Amino acid sequence: MLITLILAACSTPEDEASEIALRYANLPLTEVEQSYAMVCADDKAAKSLAEQKAALEALKESFPDLFKEKAEEDQVSRSVQSVELDAGKTSGTVHLEPTKGDETDSQSFRVQKEGEDWCIVTGWAEIKRYEDAATKAQGLVDEAKSLKENWKFDEASAKLDEVDIALAEIPEEHFTAVSVRSDVAFERTMLDTLTKDWLGGRWSGSTEKDPMTDQENAVVYLESLDSLTNSVGLGKKAALIVRCQKGKFEAYVNAGTVLDSNWRYDTVSGQHRFGDAKAEKLIGGVSTSRDAVFLRDPKSWARRFKESDGSKWLVELPVYNRTPQTVTFDLTGSTKAIDMVLGACGG
């Protein structure tokens, strides 16, 4: 008993770390329970004994040659090549080398002290942490995509910033993280493209100087929330377009499909309503392509669009060879968009 105590007192942290690494390395592959008992607590929390046994069975069934190769490695005797511990002598790496057989490659095992005992760091906890972080990051990317599709570009950009934070702790080469980083790069490119002409809400627009008159031309565009179905059953979103071109102010709804119009008077008749207000008649001139209706007295319409900033505008249009259909426009941001066009046309 005294001899045992003396030997224990003389053993160094390097000796103890080496001992656990040798025991773990020299256990047969099939001795799952014994090897699992040497694993550190964090790694055990990340993978249960049952999961480890299942992984071994899966390896045996799916990759028999690899399983055989791993089993043959059990026949190799190993000795300690070197030990590297941290300053506190509580964790580090033990490097082992074969002492007989044909194997020439050395093996390294991460070890850690838990209480009075040393254990093997398998990396399961680290892998799970990376996977959880990558899964969280992918969820944030999906949220960013949804925000982008709903024209909430600033929020989408902020969400992508959260993704960068979630990915910061994951190694560059991590498979899932590589995919997520690729998604983030693509979404940022898309946001840059979409926000180039973005005015707020779902409005986009641009201005340019007319090369013939030096007057400023301006156009703003608002896509409908829903689609109109054409005569062959295909759906397409409508667009509210307000523009100032060569000093002329116009506002029209492009249906994206042929409208049922009065051919004699070149007009389209429908209905519209702002928010919860009572529905009103809508009569406007039809375009030569018969797929758009120009709003009469466009500046009065511009005023109403600004007054309804933040609400919805519903428009019922007579689609050719179909029953009348309704599309909805979200007018959020209309004040800024309309003012840009009015400014180009002198207010």
PDB file of N, CA and C in Angstrom, residues 152-197:
ATOM      1  N   LYS A 152     -38.298  43.725 -46.950  1.00  0.00           N
ATOM      2  CA  LYS A 152     -37.769  44.286 -45.710  1.00  0.00           C
ATOM      3  C   LYS A 152     -36.245  44.161 -45.769  1.00  0.00           C
ATOM      4  N   PHE A 153     -35.664  44.959 -46.649  1.00  0.00           N
ATOM      5  CA  PHE A 153     -34.258  44.798 -46.980  1.00  0.00           C
ATOM      6  C   PHE A 153     -33.318  45.137 -45.821  1.00  0.00           C
ATOM      7  N   ASP A 154     -33.643  46.194 -45.069  1.00  0.00           N
ATOM      8  CA  ASP A 154     -32.782  46.566 -43.941  1.00  0.00           C
ATOM      9  C   ASP A 154     -32.765  45.461 -42.890  1.00  0.00           C
ATOM     10  N   GLU A 155     -33.946  44.897 -42.623  1.00  0.00           N
ATOM     11  CA  GLU A 155     -34.032  43.809 -41.645  1.00  0.00           C
ATOM     12  C   GLU A 155     -33.314  42.565 -42.161  1.00  0.00           C
ATOM     13  N   ALA A 156     -33.420  42.319 -43.466  1.00  0.00           N
ATOM     14  CA  ALA A 156     -32.738  41.164 -44.061  1.00  0.00           C
ATOM     15  C   ALA A 156     -31.225  41.313 -43.927  1.00  0.00           C
ATOM     16  N   SER A 157     -30.729  42.513 -44.159  1.00  0.00           N
ATOM     17  CA  SER A 157     -29.291  42.765 -44.041  1.00  0.00           C
ATOM     18  C   SER A 157     -28.823  42.567 -42.602  1.00  0.00           C
ATOM     19  N   ALA A 158     -29.624  43.040 -41.646  1.00  0.00           N
ATOM     20  CA  ALA A 158     -29.284  42.870 -40.230  1.00  0.00           C
ATOM     21  C   ALA A 158     -29.276  41.389 -39.849  1.00  0.00           C
ATOM     22  N   LYS A 159     -30.188  40.635 -40.434  1.00  0.00           N
ATOM     23  CA  LYS A 159     -30.256  39.197 -40.151  1.00  0.00           C
ATOM     24  C   LYS A 159     -29.012  38.492 -40.689  1.00  0.00           C
ATOM     25  N   LEU A 160     -28.532  38.917 -41.847  1.00  0.00           N
ATOM     26  CA  LEU A 160     -27.304  38.335 -42.395  1.00  0.00           C
ATOM     27  C   LEU A 160     -26.092  38.678 -41.528  1.00  0.00           C
ATOM     28  N   ASP A 161     -26.133  39.841 -40.883  1.00  0.00           N
ATOM     29  CA  ASP A 161     -25.060  40.183 -39.937  1.00  0.00           C
ATOM     30  C   ASP A 161     -25.060  39.202 -38.761  1.00  0.00           C
ATOM     31  N   GLU A 162     -26.261  38.788 -38.342  1.00  0.00           N
ATOM     32  CA  GLU A 162     -26.370  37.786 -37.271  1.00  0.00           C
ATOM     33  C   GLU A 162     -25.773  36.454 -37.719  1.00  0.00           C
ATOM     34  N   VAL A 163     -25.959  36.136 -39.004  1.00  0.00           N
ATOM     35  CA  VAL A 163     -25.388  34.896 -39.546  1.00  0.00           C
ATOM     36  C   VAL A 163     -23.866  34.933 -39.433  1.00  0.00           C
ATOM     37  N   ASP A 164     -23.276  36.065 -39.775  1.00  0.00           N
ATOM     38  CA  ASP A 164     -21.815  36.196 -39.693  1.00  0.00           C
ATOM     39  C   ASP A 164     -21.317  35.941 -38.271  1.00  0.00           C
ATOM     40  N   ILE A 165     -22.074  36.430 -37.287  1.00  0.00           N
ATOM     41  CA  ILE A 165     -21.695  36.222 -35.885  1.00  0.00           C
ATOM     42  C   ILE A 165     -21.790  34.740 -35.530  1.00  0.00           C
ATOM     43  N   ALA A 166     -22.876  34.087 -35.992  1.00  0.00           N
ATOM     44  CA  ALA A 166     -23.075  32.663 -35.705  1.00  0.00           C
ATOM     45  C   ALA A 166     -21.992  31.803 -36.351  1.00  0.00           C
ATOM     46  N   LEU A 167     -21.506  32.239 -37.509  1.00  0.00           N
ATOM     47  CA  LEU A 167     -20.498  31.459 -38.239  1.00  0.00           C
ATOM     48  C   LEU A 167     -19.074  31.708 -37.754  1.00  0.00           C
ATOM     49  N   ALA A 168     -18.890  32.761 -36.969  1.00  0.00           N
ATOM     50  CA  ALA A 168     -17.535  33.170 -36.582  1.00  0.00           C
ATOM     51  C   ALA A 168     -16.769  32.078 -35.849  1.00  0.00           C
ATOM     52  N   GLU A 169     -17.476  31.262 -35.061  1.00  0.00           N
ATOM     53  CA  GLU A 169     -16.778  30.240 -34.269  1.00  0.00           C
ATOM     54  C   GLU A 169     -16.568  28.939 -35.037  1.00  0.00           C
ATOM     55  N   ILE A 170     -17.092  28.848 -36.254  1.00  0.00           N
ATOM     56  CA  ILE A 170     -17.001  27.601 -37.012  1.00  0.00           C
ATOM     57  C   ILE A 170     -15.817  27.667 -37.978  1.00  0.00           C
ATOM     58  N   PRO A 171     -15.000  26.621 -38.046  1.00  0.00           N
ATOM     59  CA  PRO A 171     -13.865  26.616 -38.979  1.00  0.00           C
ATOM     60  C   PRO A 171     -14.312  26.822 -40.429  1.00  0.00           C
ATOM     61  N   GLU A 172     -13.472  27.481 -41.193  1.00  0.00           N
ATOM     62  CA  GLU A 172     -13.783  27.785 -42.589  1.00  0.00           C
ATOM     63  C   GLU A 172     -14.108  26.532 -43.389  1.00  0.00           C
ATOM     64  N   GLU A 173     -13.420  25.419 -43.085  1.00  0.00           N
ATOM     65  CA  GLU A 173     -13.574  24.208 -43.890  1.00  0.00           C
ATOM     66  C   GLU A 173     -14.773  23.358 -43.487  1.00  0.00           C
ATOM     67  N   HIS A 174     -15.486  23.746 -42.421  1.00  0.00           N
ATOM     68  CA  HIS A 174     -16.643  22.955 -41.978  1.00  0.00           C
ATOM     69  C   HIS A 174     -17.660  22.858 -43.109  1.00  0.00           C
ATOM     70  N   PHE A 175     -18.086  21.618 -43.444  1.00  0.00           N
ATOM     71  CA  PHE A 175     -18.890  21.377 -44.646  1.00  0.00           C
ATOM     72  C   PHE A 175     -20.179  22.198 -44.662  1.00  0.00           C
ATOM     73  N   THR A 176     -20.965  22.111 -43.588  1.00  0.00           N
ATOM     74  CA  THR A 176     -22.237  22.836 -43.551  1.00  0.00           C
ATOM     75  C   THR A 176     -22.004  24.334 -43.579  1.00  0.00           C
ATOM     76  N   ALA A 177     -20.984  24.788 -42.848  1.00  0.00           N
ATOM     77  CA  ALA A 177     -20.695  26.216 -42.798  1.00  0.00           C
ATOM     78  C   ALA A 177     -20.279  26.755 -44.160  1.00  0.00           C
ATOM     79  N   VAL A 178     -19.566  25.952 -44.936  1.00  0.00           N
ATOM     80  CA  VAL A 178     -19.173  26.364 -46.293  1.00  0.00           C
ATOM     81  C   VAL A 178     -20.417  26.656 -47.120  1.00  0.00           C
ATOM     82  N   SER A 179     -21.423  25.783 -47.016  1.00  0.00           N
ATOM     83  CA  SER A 179     -22.672  25.959 -47.751  1.00  0.00           C
ATOM     84  C   SER A 179     -23.407  27.213 -47.283  1.00  0.00           C
ATOM     85  N   VAL A 180     -23.446  27.423 -45.964  1.00  0.00           N
ATOM     86  CA  VAL A 180     -24.139  28.593 -45.416  1.00  0.00           C
ATOM     87  C   VAL A 180     -23.436  29.878 -45.845  1.00  0.00           C
ATOM     88  N   ARG A 181     -22.108  29.873 -45.793  1.00  0.00           N
ATOM     89  CA  ARG A 181     -21.360  31.070 -46.209  1.00  0.00           C
ATOM     90  C   ARG A 181     -21.616  31.393 -47.675  1.00  0.00           C
ATOM     91  N   SER A 182     -21.766  30.363 -48.495  1.00  0.00           N
ATOM     92  CA  SER A 182     -22.083  30.568 -49.908  1.00  0.00           C
ATOM     93  C   SER A 182     -23.461  31.207 -50.053  1.00  0.00           C
ATOM     94  N   ASP A 183     -24.429  30.736 -49.256  1.00  0.00           N
ATOM     95  CA  ASP A 183     -25.778  31.312 -49.273  1.00  0.00           C
ATOM     96  C   ASP A 183     -25.752  32.777 -48.853  1.00  0.00           C
ATOM     97  N   VAL A 184     -24.967  33.079 -47.827  1.00  0.00           N
ATOM     98  CA  VAL A 184     -24.877  34.457 -47.335  1.00  0.00           C
ATOM     99  C   VAL A 184     -24.316  35.375 -48.416  1.00  0.00           C
ATOM    100  N   ALA A 185     -23.265  34.930 -49.085  1.00  0.00           N
ATOM    101  CA  ALA A 185     -22.657  35.738 -50.149  1.00  0.00           C
ATOM    102  C   ALA A 185     -23.664  36.008 -51.261  1.00  0.00           C
ATOM    103  N   PHE A 186     -24.439  34.975 -51.621  1.00  0.00           N
ATOM    104  CA  PHE A 186     -25.444  35.135 -52.673  1.00  0.00           C
ATOM    105  C   PHE A 186     -26.534  36.113 -52.240  1.00  0.00           C
ATOM    106  N   GLU A 187     -27.014  35.963 -51.000  1.00  0.00           N
ATOM    107  CA  GLU A 187     -28.083  36.837 -50.512  1.00  0.00           C
ATOM    108  C   GLU A 187     -27.620  38.284 -50.414  1.00  0.00           C
ATOM    109  N   ARG A 188     -26.378  38.503 -50.044  1.00  0.00           N
ATOM    110  CA  ARG A 188     -25.869  39.878 -49.986  1.00  0.00           C
ATOM    111  C   ARG A 188     -25.796  40.486 -51.385  1.00  0.00           C
ATOM    112  N   THR A 189     -25.401  39.674 -52.362  1.00  0.00           N
ATOM    113  CA  THR A 189     -25.368  40.153 -53.746  1.00  0.00           C
ATOM    114  C   THR A 189     -26.771  40.522 -54.213  1.00  0.00           C
ATOM    115  N   MET A 190     -27.738  39.659 -53.880  1.00  0.00           N
ATOM    116  CA  MET A 190     -29.127  39.929 -54.250  1.00  0.00           C
ATOM    117  C   MET A 190     -29.630  41.208 -53.585  1.00  0.00           C
ATOM    118  N   LEU A 191     -29.303  41.383 -52.314  1.00  0.00           N
ATOM    119  CA  LEU A 191     -29.731  42.588 -51.607  1.00  0.00           C
ATOM    120  C   LEU A 191     -29.116  43.837 -52.222  1.00  0.00           C
ATOM    121  N   ASP A 192     -27.841  43.755 -52.585  1.00  0.00           N
ATOM    122  CA  ASP A 192     -27.182  44.904 -53.222  1.00  0.00           C
ATOM    123  C   ASP A 192     -27.892  45.280 -54.517  1.00  0.00           C
ATOM    124  N   THR A 193     -28.292  44.249 -55.279  1.00  0.00           N
ATOM    125  CA  THR A 193     -28.987  44.491 -56.548  1.00  0.00           C
ATOM    126  C   THR A 193     -30.365  45.093 -56.310  1.00  0.00           C
ATOM    127  N   LEU A 194     -31.099  44.512 -55.358  1.00  0.00           N
ATOM    128  CA  LEU A 194     -32.468  44.956 -55.101  1.00  0.00           C
ATOM    129  C   LEU A 194     -32.523  46.345 -54.475  1.00  0.00           C
ATOM    130  N   THR A 195     -31.557  46.658 -53.641  1.00  0.00           N
ATOM    131  CA  THR A 195     -31.591  47.947 -52.948  1.00  0.00           C
ATOM    132  C   THR A 195     -30.981  49.078 -53.760  1.00  0.00           C
ATOM    133  N   LYS A 196     -30.407  48.749 -54.891  1.00  0.00           N
ATOM    134  CA  LYS A 196     -29.791  49.781 -55.729  1.00  0.00           C
ATOM    135  C   LYS A 196     -30.806  50.859 -56.092  1.00  0.00           C
ATOM    136  N   ASP A 197     -32.026  50.460 -56.475  1.00  0.00           N
ATOM    137  CA  ASP A 197     -33.074  51.405 -56.862  1.00  0.00           C
ATOM    138  C   ASP A 197     -34.233  51.399 -55.866  1.00  0.00           C
TER     139      ASP A 197
END
